Coordinates of C-alpha atoms and ligand atoms in Angstrom, one line a residue:
M170 CA -22.0 1.3 -72.9
S171 CA -22.3 -2.5 -72.0
D172 CA -21.3 -5.4 -73.2
L173 CA -24.9 -6.5 -74.6
T174 CA -25.3 -6.1 -78.3
G175 CA -28.4 -6.6 -80.7
C176 CA -31.4 -7.8 -79.2
G177 CA -30.2 -8.0 -75.9
L178 CA -29.1 -4.2 -76.1
L179 CA -32.5 -3.4 -77.6
S180 CA -34.2 -5.1 -74.8
D181 CA -32.7 -3.6 -72.1
P182 CA -34.9 -1.1 -70.2
L183 CA -31.9 0.6 -68.8
R184 CA -29.6 0.8 -71.9
T185 CA -31.6 0.6 -75.1
K186 CA -32.0 4.2 -76.8
G187 CA -34.6 2.4 -79.5
T188 CA -34.9 4.5 -82.2
A189 CA -32.4 7.2 -81.3
F190 CA -29.5 4.7 -81.5
T191 CA -26.9 6.4 -83.9
E192 CA -25.7 4.8 -86.9
S193 CA -22.4 4.3 -85.2
E194 CA -23.6 2.5 -82.3
R195 CA -26.1 0.3 -84.5
A196 CA -23.0 -0.4 -86.4
E197 CA -20.8 -0.9 -83.5
H198 CA -23.5 -2.9 -81.2
G199 CA -24.8 -5.4 -83.9
L200 CA -28.4 -3.5 -84.6
R201 CA -27.9 -3.1 -88.0
G202 CA -31.4 -4.0 -89.6
L203 CA -33.0 -4.3 -86.1
L204 CA -34.5 -1.0 -86.2
P205 CA -36.2 1.1 -89.1
Y206 CA -33.7 3.4 -91.1
A207 CA -34.6 6.8 -89.2
V208 CA -32.4 8.1 -86.2
T209 CA -34.8 9.9 -83.8
S210 CA -33.9 12.1 -80.8
L211 CA -34.7 11.9 -77.2
D212 CA -36.7 14.9 -77.7
E213 CA -38.8 13.4 -81.0
Q214 CA -39.5 10.1 -78.7
V215 CA -40.7 12.0 -76.2
R216 CA -43.0 14.1 -79.0
R217 CA -44.0 10.4 -79.9
C218 CA -44.8 9.1 -76.7
W219 CA -46.7 11.7 -75.6
G220 CA -48.4 11.7 -78.5
Q221 CA -49.3 7.9 -78.0
I222 CA -50.4 8.9 -74.4
D223 CA -53.2 11.4 -75.7
R224 CA -54.5 8.5 -78.4
Q225 CA -55.6 6.1 -74.8
S226 CA -59.3 5.5 -74.0
D227 CA -58.8 6.8 -70.2
D228 CA -56.5 7.5 -67.7
L229 CA -56.1 3.7 -66.9
Q230 CA -54.9 3.1 -70.4
R231 CA -52.5 6.0 -70.0
Y232 CA -51.5 4.4 -66.9
V233 CA -50.6 1.0 -68.3
Y234 CA -48.8 2.6 -71.9
L235 CA -46.7 4.5 -69.1
R236 CA -46.0 1.3 -67.4
S237 CA -44.7 -0.6 -70.3
L238 CA -42.9 2.4 -71.4
Q239 CA -40.9 2.0 -68.1
D240 CA -40.4 -1.7 -68.4
R241 CA -39.4 -0.9 -72.4
N242 CA -36.7 2.1 -72.1
E243 CA -36.7 4.0 -68.9
T244 CA -34.8 6.9 -70.1
L245 CA -37.0 7.2 -72.2
F246 CA -40.0 7.1 -69.5
Y247 CA -38.5 9.9 -67.7
A248 CA -38.0 12.1 -70.1
V249 CA -41.7 11.4 -70.6
L250 CA -42.3 12.3 -67.1
A251 CA -40.0 15.0 -67.4
H252 CA -41.6 16.7 -70.1
D253 CA -44.6 17.5 -68.3
V254 CA -44.6 16.3 -64.8
A255 CA -47.9 18.4 -64.2
R256 CA -50.0 16.0 -66.2
A257 CA -47.6 12.8 -65.9
L258 CA -48.1 13.1 -62.0
P259 CA -51.6 12.1 -61.6
L260 CA -51.0 9.0 -64.2
V261 CA -47.9 7.1 -62.6
Y262 CA -48.9 8.3 -59.0
T263 CA -52.1 9.6 -57.0
P264 CA -55.1 9.1 -58.5
T265 CA -54.6 6.6 -61.2
V266 CA -52.1 4.4 -59.9
A267 CA -55.0 3.5 -57.0
E268 CA -56.8 1.4 -60.4
G269 CA -53.4 0.1 -61.3
C270 CA -53.5 -1.4 -58.2
R271 CA -56.8 -2.7 -58.3
H272 CA -56.4 -4.5 -61.6
F273 CA -53.0 -5.3 -61.1
S274 CA -53.3 -9.0 -61.8
E275 CA -55.6 -8.2 -64.9
L276 CA -53.3 -5.8 -66.4
W277 CA -49.8 -7.9 -65.3
Q278 CA -47.3 -7.7 -68.4
R279 CA -43.6 -8.1 -66.7
P280 CA -42.5 -8.4 -63.5
R281 CA -40.5 -5.2 -61.7
G282 CA -38.8 -5.6 -58.2
L283 CA -39.2 -8.6 -56.2
Y284 CA -42.3 -10.3 -54.5
L285 CA -41.5 -12.2 -51.0
S286 CA -44.3 -14.4 -49.9
W287 CA -44.8 -15.9 -47.1
P288 CA -44.6 -19.5 -48.2
H289 CA -41.6 -18.7 -49.4
R290 CA -40.1 -17.4 -45.9
D291 CA -37.0 -19.6 -45.9
Q292 CA -35.6 -18.2 -48.7
L293 CA -35.9 -14.5 -48.0
V294 CA -32.0 -14.1 -48.5
E295 CA -31.8 -15.8 -51.6
M296 CA -34.8 -13.8 -52.9
L297 CA -33.3 -10.9 -52.2
R298 CA -29.9 -12.0 -53.7
N299 CA -31.7 -12.7 -56.7
R300 CA -32.6 -8.8 -57.2
P301 CA -32.2 -7.4 -60.4
R302 CA -29.2 -5.0 -59.6
K303 CA -27.1 -5.1 -57.0
E304 CA -25.8 -1.7 -55.8
I305 CA -29.2 -0.3 -54.5
D306 CA -30.0 3.2 -52.9
V307 CA -33.7 3.3 -52.0
I308 CA -36.2 0.4 -51.2
V309 CA -39.9 1.1 -50.7
V310 CA -41.5 -1.8 -49.4
T311 CA -45.8 -2.3 -48.7
D312 CA -47.2 -5.1 -47.6
G313 CA -50.7 -3.7 -49.7
Q314 CA -52.6 -4.0 -46.6
R315 CA -53.8 -0.3 -46.8
I316 CA -53.4 1.0 -50.3
L317 CA -54.1 5.1 -50.4
G318 CA -57.6 5.1 -49.1
I319 CA -58.8 2.0 -51.1
G320 CA -57.8 -0.6 -48.5
D321 CA -56.5 -4.4 -48.7
Q322 CA -55.0 -4.9 -52.7
G323 CA -53.1 -7.9 -51.6
V324 CA -50.2 -8.6 -54.6
G325 CA -51.9 -5.4 -56.3
G326 CA -50.5 -3.0 -53.5
M327 CA -46.9 -3.6 -55.7
G328 CA -48.2 -0.6 -58.1
I329 CA -47.2 1.5 -55.0
P330 CA -43.8 1.0 -54.5
V331 CA -43.3 1.0 -58.3
G332 CA -45.0 4.3 -58.6
K333 CA -42.9 5.7 -55.4
L334 CA -39.8 4.8 -56.4
S335 CA -40.3 6.5 -60.2
L336 CA -40.8 9.7 -58.0
Y337 CA -37.7 8.6 -56.2
T338 CA -36.4 9.2 -59.7
S339 CA -38.1 11.9 -61.3
I340 CA -38.4 14.2 -58.7
G341 CA -35.5 13.0 -56.6
G342 CA -33.1 12.3 -59.2
I343 CA -32.0 8.8 -57.7
D344 CA -30.8 6.3 -60.6
P345 CA -33.5 4.0 -61.5
A346 CA -31.4 1.1 -61.8
R347 CA -30.1 1.6 -57.9
T348 CA -34.0 1.6 -56.7
L349 CA -36.3 -1.8 -55.4
P350 CA -39.6 -2.0 -54.7
I351 CA -40.7 -5.1 -52.7
L352 CA -44.1 -6.6 -52.3
L353 CA -44.5 -8.4 -48.7
D354 CA -47.1 -11.1 -49.5
V355 CA -48.7 -12.2 -46.5
G356 CA -52.0 -13.2 -48.1
T357 CA -54.7 -10.8 -48.3
D358 CA -58.5 -10.2 -46.5
N359 CA -60.0 -9.0 -49.9
A360 CA -62.6 -11.7 -50.4
D361 CA -62.9 -10.4 -54.4
L362 CA -59.2 -10.8 -54.6
L363 CA -59.0 -14.1 -53.0
D364 CA -62.1 -15.1 -55.8
D365 CA -60.6 -13.5 -58.5
P366 CA -59.1 -16.3 -60.9
F367 CA -56.6 -13.9 -62.0
Y368 CA -54.9 -13.3 -59.1
L369 CA -51.3 -13.4 -58.9
G370 CA -50.3 -13.5 -55.0
W371 CA -50.5 -15.9 -52.9
R372 CA -54.1 -16.7 -52.2
H373 CA -54.8 -16.7 -48.7
H374 CA -56.2 -14.9 -45.6
R375 CA -53.6 -12.6 -44.0
I376 CA -51.1 -14.5 -41.8
S377 CA -51.5 -14.1 -38.1
D378 CA -49.7 -10.8 -36.2
D379 CA -47.2 -13.2 -34.5
D380 CA -46.1 -14.6 -37.8
Y381 CA -46.7 -11.7 -39.4
F382 CA -44.3 -9.7 -37.3
A383 CA -41.6 -12.5 -37.4
F384 CA -41.7 -12.2 -40.9
V385 CA -41.1 -8.5 -41.5
D386 CA -38.3 -9.1 -38.7
A387 CA -36.6 -12.0 -41.3
F388 CA -37.0 -9.3 -43.8
V389 CA -35.3 -6.5 -42.3
E390 CA -32.5 -9.1 -41.0
A391 CA -32.1 -10.1 -44.8
V392 CA -32.0 -6.5 -45.8
Q393 CA -29.3 -5.5 -43.4
A394 CA -27.4 -8.2 -44.4
E395 CA -27.7 -8.2 -48.0
L396 CA -27.9 -4.0 -48.7
P397 CA -26.7 -2.7 -45.0
E398 CA -26.6 1.2 -46.2
V399 CA -30.0 1.4 -48.6
L400 CA -33.0 3.9 -47.3
L401 CA -36.0 1.4 -46.5
Q402 CA -39.5 3.1 -46.9
W403 CA -42.4 1.9 -45.0
E404 CA -45.8 2.6 -47.3
D405 CA -49.6 1.8 -47.2
F406 CA -49.4 -0.7 -44.2
A407 CA -52.4 -0.4 -41.9
T408 CA -52.3 1.5 -38.8
P409 CA -52.0 -1.7 -36.4
H410 CA -49.0 -2.7 -38.0
A411 CA -47.3 1.1 -39.4
A412 CA -46.3 2.3 -36.0
P413 CA -44.9 -0.7 -34.3
I414 CA -42.9 -1.3 -37.3
L415 CA -41.6 2.3 -37.3
E416 CA -40.5 2.3 -33.9
R417 CA -39.0 -1.1 -34.1
Y418 CA -36.5 -0.6 -37.0
R419 CA -36.4 3.6 -36.5
D420 CA -33.0 3.4 -34.6
R421 CA -31.6 -0.1 -36.4
L422 CA -31.4 1.2 -39.8
L423 CA -31.9 3.9 -42.6
T424 CA -35.7 4.1 -42.5
F425 CA -38.9 5.8 -42.3
N426 CA -42.7 5.6 -42.4
D427 CA -43.8 7.9 -45.4
D428 CA -47.8 7.5 -44.3
I429 CA -46.6 8.9 -41.1
Q430 CA -44.1 10.9 -41.0
G431 CA -43.8 11.8 -44.6
T432 CA -47.1 12.9 -45.1
A433 CA -46.9 14.5 -41.4
A434 CA -44.1 16.6 -42.8
V435 CA -45.6 18.0 -45.7
A436 CA -48.7 19.3 -43.4
L437 CA -46.1 21.1 -41.3
G438 CA -44.3 22.6 -44.0
A439 CA -47.8 23.9 -45.7
L440 CA -48.7 24.8 -42.0
H441 CA -45.2 27.0 -41.7
G442 CA -45.9 28.6 -45.2
A443 CA -49.6 29.6 -43.6
S444 CA -47.9 30.8 -40.0
K445 CA -45.6 33.1 -41.8
I446 CA -48.4 34.3 -44.0
A447 CA -50.5 34.7 -40.5
G448 CA -47.9 36.3 -38.9
T449 CA -48.8 34.2 -35.7
P450 CA -45.5 31.8 -35.6
L451 CA -46.9 27.9 -34.8
K452 CA -45.5 28.0 -30.9
E453 CA -48.0 30.9 -30.1
Q454 CA -51.1 28.9 -32.0
Q455 CA -53.7 26.9 -30.8
V456 CA -53.6 23.7 -33.0
V457 CA -56.7 21.6 -33.2
M458 CA -56.8 18.2 -34.6
V459 CA -59.9 16.3 -35.5
G460 CA -59.2 12.6 -36.2
A461 CA -56.7 10.4 -33.2
G462 CA -55.8 7.8 -35.7
S463 CA -52.0 7.1 -36.4
A464 CA -51.8 9.7 -39.2
G465 CA -53.6 12.5 -36.5
I466 CA -51.4 11.4 -34.0
G467 CA -48.0 11.8 -36.2
V468 CA -48.7 15.2 -37.3
M469 CA -49.7 16.5 -34.0
D470 CA -46.7 15.0 -32.8
M471 CA -44.5 17.0 -35.2
V472 CA -46.6 20.2 -34.6
R473 CA -45.6 19.7 -30.8
Q474 CA -41.5 18.9 -31.6
E475 CA -41.4 22.2 -34.0
M476 CA -43.1 24.0 -30.9
V477 CA -40.5 22.8 -28.5
D478 CA -37.8 24.0 -31.2
E479 CA -39.4 27.4 -31.5
G480 CA -38.6 27.5 -27.6
L481 CA -41.2 26.3 -25.4
S482 CA -41.4 23.4 -23.1
D483 CA -43.4 20.0 -23.9
A484 CA -45.9 21.0 -21.4
Q485 CA -46.1 24.5 -22.8
A486 CA -46.5 22.7 -26.4
R487 CA -48.9 20.5 -25.4
A488 CA -51.3 22.7 -24.0
R489 CA -51.2 24.2 -27.2
C490 CA -52.5 21.1 -28.9
W491 CA -56.3 19.9 -28.9
I492 CA -57.1 16.4 -30.6
L493 CA -60.5 15.4 -30.8
D494 CA -61.8 11.7 -32.1
V495 CA -65.3 10.5 -32.3
H496 CA -66.4 10.9 -29.2
G497 CA -64.9 14.3 -28.6
L498 CA -61.9 15.9 -27.2
L499 CA -59.4 13.2 -25.9
T500 CA -59.0 13.9 -21.9
T501 CA -57.1 11.9 -19.4
D502 CA -60.1 10.4 -17.5
R503 CA -60.9 8.7 -20.9
D504 CA -60.6 4.7 -20.5
D505 CA -60.8 4.4 -24.4
L506 CA -57.2 5.8 -25.0
A507 CA -54.2 4.2 -27.2
E508 CA -50.7 5.2 -25.5
D509 CA -50.0 8.0 -28.1
Q510 CA -53.6 9.3 -27.8
R511 CA -53.4 9.6 -24.1
A512 CA -50.3 11.4 -24.8
F513 CA -52.2 14.4 -25.9
A514 CA -55.4 14.3 -23.5
R515 CA -55.8 17.1 -22.1
D516 CA -56.5 17.3 -18.2
P517 CA -60.4 17.5 -17.3
A518 CA -59.6 20.8 -15.3
D519 CA -58.7 22.3 -18.5
V520 CA -61.7 21.9 -19.5
E521 CA -64.0 22.2 -16.5
S522 CA -64.6 26.0 -16.5
W523 CA -66.7 25.4 -20.1
G524 CA -69.4 24.2 -18.5
V525 CA -69.9 21.5 -21.1
Q526 CA -71.6 18.2 -20.2
G527 CA -70.0 15.4 -21.2
N528 CA -67.0 15.2 -23.4
P529 CA -66.3 18.6 -25.2
Q530 CA -67.2 18.6 -29.0
L531 CA -65.3 20.6 -31.8
A532 CA -67.8 23.4 -31.7
D533 CA -67.1 24.0 -28.2
V534 CA -63.5 24.1 -28.4
V535 CA -63.3 26.2 -31.2
E536 CA -66.2 28.3 -28.8
H537 CA -63.5 28.7 -25.6
V538 CA -60.0 28.2 -27.4
R539 CA -58.8 31.0 -29.7
A540 CA -57.8 28.4 -32.3
G541 CA -55.6 29.3 -35.2
V542 CA -54.8 26.3 -37.0
L543 CA -57.9 23.3 -37.4
L544 CA -56.8 20.3 -39.1
G545 CA -58.7 17.4 -40.1
L546 CA -57.6 13.9 -40.4
S547 CA -60.6 12.2 -39.5
T548 CA -62.3 10.6 -42.8
A549 CA -65.5 12.7 -41.2
K550 CA -66.9 14.5 -44.2
G551 CA -68.4 17.8 -43.2
A552 CA -66.9 18.0 -40.1
F553 CA -65.9 21.4 -40.2
T554 CA -69.1 23.2 -40.4
E555 CA -70.0 26.4 -41.6
E556 CA -70.7 27.4 -37.8
I557 CA -67.4 25.7 -36.7
V558 CA -65.4 27.9 -39.3
R559 CA -67.1 31.1 -38.6
T560 CA -66.5 31.0 -34.9
M561 CA -62.6 30.3 -36.0
A562 CA -62.8 33.3 -38.2
S563 CA -64.6 35.6 -35.6
K564 CA -61.5 35.4 -33.2
V565 CA -58.0 35.2 -35.1
E566 CA -57.3 37.1 -38.7
R567 CA -56.2 34.4 -40.7
P568 CA -57.7 31.2 -39.7
I569 CA -55.4 28.1 -41.1
I570 CA -58.0 25.2 -41.8
F571 CA -56.9 22.0 -43.3
P572 CA -59.1 19.4 -44.3
L573 CA -56.8 16.9 -44.9
S574 CA -58.7 13.5 -45.0
N575 CA -58.8 11.4 -48.4
P576 CA -60.3 10.7 -50.9
T577 CA -61.6 14.1 -51.8
A578 CA -65.4 12.7 -50.9
N579 CA -64.4 12.5 -47.1
A580 CA -62.6 15.7 -46.6
E581 CA -63.9 17.6 -43.6
A582 CA -65.0 20.8 -45.7
R583 CA -65.0 21.6 -49.1
P584 CA -61.7 24.6 -50.1
A585 CA -64.8 26.7 -51.8
D586 CA -66.9 27.0 -48.8
V587 CA -64.3 27.6 -46.0
D588 CA -63.3 30.5 -48.3
A589 CA -66.5 31.6 -49.0
W590 CA -67.6 31.7 -44.9
T591 CA -64.4 33.1 -44.5
E592 CA -64.5 35.9 -46.7
G593 CA -61.1 34.7 -48.3
K594 CA -59.3 34.9 -45.3
A595 CA -58.7 31.4 -44.3
L596 CA -55.2 29.6 -45.7
V597 CA -56.3 26.3 -46.9
A598 CA -54.7 22.9 -47.8
T599 CA -56.2 19.9 -48.3
G600 CA -55.5 16.0 -48.7
S601 CA -57.1 15.2 -51.5
P602 CA -57.3 17.3 -55.2
F603 CA -59.8 19.9 -55.3
P604 CA -60.8 22.2 -57.8
P605 CA -59.0 25.6 -57.5
L606 CA -60.8 29.1 -55.6
H607 CA -62.1 31.2 -57.8
R608 CA -61.3 35.3 -56.2
D609 CA -61.4 38.7 -57.8
G610 CA -61.6 36.7 -61.4
V611 CA -58.3 34.5 -60.4
D612 CA -58.1 30.8 -60.0
I613 CA -56.0 29.9 -57.2
P614 CA -54.9 26.1 -57.0
V615 CA -55.8 24.7 -53.6
A616 CA -52.6 23.4 -52.3
Q617 CA -52.5 19.2 -51.8
C618 CA -50.6 17.7 -48.9
N619 CA -49.2 14.9 -50.5
N620 CA -45.9 13.5 -49.3
V621 CA -44.4 13.4 -52.6
Y622 CA -43.3 16.6 -51.6
V623 CA -41.1 15.0 -49.4
F624 CA -40.0 11.4 -49.7
P625 CA -37.9 11.8 -53.0
A626 CA -36.1 15.0 -51.5
V627 CA -35.4 12.8 -48.3
G628 CA -33.9 10.0 -50.6
L629 CA -31.6 12.2 -52.1
A630 CA -30.6 14.0 -49.2
V631 CA -29.6 10.7 -47.4
T632 CA -27.9 9.2 -50.5
A633 CA -26.0 12.2 -51.4
A634 CA -24.9 12.8 -47.6
R635 CA -24.3 9.1 -46.9
A636 CA -26.7 9.1 -43.4
N637 CA -27.3 6.1 -41.8
R638 CA -30.6 7.4 -39.7
V639 CA -33.4 9.3 -40.7
T640 CA -34.3 11.7 -37.6
N641 CA -37.3 13.2 -36.5
A642 CA -35.7 16.5 -36.9
M643 CA -34.4 15.7 -40.5
M644 CA -38.2 15.4 -41.2
R645 CA -38.9 18.6 -39.3
A646 CA -36.2 20.1 -41.4
A647 CA -37.8 18.9 -44.8
A648 CA -41.0 20.7 -43.4
R649 CA -39.3 23.9 -42.5
A650 CA -37.9 24.0 -46.2
L651 CA -40.9 23.2 -48.2
G652 CA -43.2 25.8 -46.1
D653 CA -40.1 28.3 -47.1
A654 CA -40.5 27.0 -50.8
S655 CA -44.4 28.6 -50.4
P656 CA -45.2 30.3 -53.5
A657 CA -48.2 32.2 -50.8
L658 CA -45.1 34.2 -49.0
A659 CA -44.6 36.1 -52.3
D660 CA -48.0 36.2 -53.9
A661 CA -51.3 36.2 -52.0
K662 CA -52.9 34.9 -54.5
A663 CA -50.8 31.9 -54.6
P664 CA -51.3 28.4 -53.1
L665 CA -49.3 27.3 -50.1
L666 CA -47.2 24.3 -51.5
P667 CA -45.6 24.7 -54.7
A668 CA -47.0 23.8 -58.3
W669 CA -46.3 20.2 -59.3
A670 CA -44.3 21.5 -61.9
D671 CA -42.0 23.0 -59.5
V672 CA -41.5 20.1 -57.1
R673 CA -38.3 19.0 -59.0
D674 CA -36.5 22.3 -57.8
T675 CA -38.1 22.5 -54.2
A676 CA -36.8 18.8 -53.8
D677 CA -33.4 19.9 -54.2
D678 CA -33.6 23.0 -51.5
I679 CA -35.6 20.3 -49.3
A680 CA -32.7 17.9 -49.8
L681 CA -30.2 20.4 -48.8
A682 CA -31.3 21.3 -45.7
V683 CA -32.3 17.6 -44.7
A684 CA -28.6 16.5 -45.5
R685 CA -27.5 19.5 -43.1
Q686 CA -29.7 18.2 -40.3
A687 CA -28.0 14.9 -41.2
V688 CA -25.0 15.9 -40.4
T689 CA -25.8 18.1 -37.1
D690 CA -27.8 15.2 -35.9
G691 CA -24.3 13.1 -36.4
V692 CA -26.1 10.6 -38.3
A693 CA -24.0 11.6 -41.6
P694 CA -20.0 12.4 -41.9
D695 CA -19.4 15.8 -41.3
A696 CA -19.9 17.9 -44.5
S697 CA -19.9 21.9 -45.6
D698 CA -22.7 23.4 -47.1
D699 CA -20.9 23.4 -50.5
E700 CA -20.0 20.0 -50.0
L701 CA -23.7 18.9 -49.7
R702 CA -24.7 20.9 -52.5
T703 CA -21.9 19.2 -54.7
A704 CA -23.0 16.0 -53.5
I705 CA -26.6 16.4 -54.2
R706 CA -26.1 17.7 -57.9
G707 CA -23.6 15.0 -58.2
T708 CA -26.8 12.6 -56.9
R709 CA -28.9 13.3 -59.3
W710 CA -29.4 11.2 -61.9
T711 CA -31.0 12.5 -65.2
P712 CA -32.9 11.4 -68.3
D713 CA -30.3 11.4 -71.1
Y714 CA -28.5 9.1 -73.4
Ligands
OAA977 O1 -49.7 7.6 -52.3 C1 -50.2 8.4 -52.0 O2 -50.7 9.7 -53.0 C2 -50.2 9.8 -50.6 C3 -49.6 8.0 -49.7 O3 -49.3 7.7 -49.6 C4 -51.1 7.3 -49.6 O4 -52.4 8.0 -49.5 O5 -50.8 6.3 -49.2
MG978 MG1 -48.9 5.8 -48.6

């Protein structure tokens, strides 16, 4: 217990127990008279809170309620989440958190985390030193420019680091006192926000790229000086900034980009489970990706690395990868490709025999390539047509089809359609939530490839193993461990990824795999599996008084 007493103790969210303070604690800490007579248990408090959640009029109100509970009593907040993860997750995280970001300034109640604004760029170290608590294991930082699928939210983007860190704690077991959400406020190009009288951010257009990268550099330098061992997670940065930032810092500090690497690891994890069920290892699959943005390339690059891990040469692996953008197949004779796209471009000679005029399109690729895996990160709604899906299903026994684009309305196909067109043979996972499939009178949930399956476990792993880098192999280890946890391996009617209710247990297995890989890669001190298991258990914080 702390040296705080009376109202100070009651209003410290990390230390208060509210009505659960016992008689003797009330006497000892000057709380007598400050609370009603009854002493309640944590369990009773949790049930009371769920009653209050039920009484709210809609999910945004439930989000607001939970956020204010978090600011009032963190132990109780996390006990409430643990009581019903499946119900709580969509309220504190995707999709409701999107509304929380959109209405951030109107809904403002209390500060949390750090707001580092461009006009204060000369005081970055001072601001970091003002952090509420000194010892930090995980920072999640955003600049609010590409929030989920809802674009530039300026300072409202802070909802995302807050939400992600709630999951670092509830799923990954990171002590909430050792987490720090950060918002880099470099302006906003969202006209509605610039006009909003309540807008709480720096009311200014986003700064130039030169100023921006210099600011990010100064921020990283300040973090390295103040918190040299912290895990720094980049979240919801716009595509032109996300990959360059990751490349610039990944070899210099303990860092990763959740949208690029986390999402790719989850897609690869689902692919792992699916390949096992299909009975064809990834290295024997032809993999087609529709979408050549940083997310699509990120997933394909992880697939390529995995094929190499499975024994292929780099060239053999690339020969199994087919990426298409709006213009069709990426080929080396195109002059509109970025460097990371060019690395996957096919030699026109590979497709000459198809006799296609112009760039081959998706229908041509599935016609001429025995594609076992079709992935979509294109936001091209309906791109996986009935004809394309049926062609695939005519060539392989168990086609693996993942329409991963967000939000739901942008998906390349609806799981129910893919299921019907393939007579239930397709192995399906999506990016956004979809209703369950109905098969033989049974409801089968559709696996949703959200990075929440991986980032909390990565945080737990690097904290427990004291890793100093996040390597690509660690992210692939996370994917494999997630794939091994696929419920569909044991039950053909089960989804490809674990249920939300089981995601906390899965995180322990993923964390062990990631920690082991960190040791193998020489980025964490040597430790046996038993030692790593003990460290993971010891790192886990659980909500209890
Ligand atoms: O937050 C989520 O649900 C997934 C994610 O990172 C994003 O869409 O940017
Ligand atoms: Mg994100």
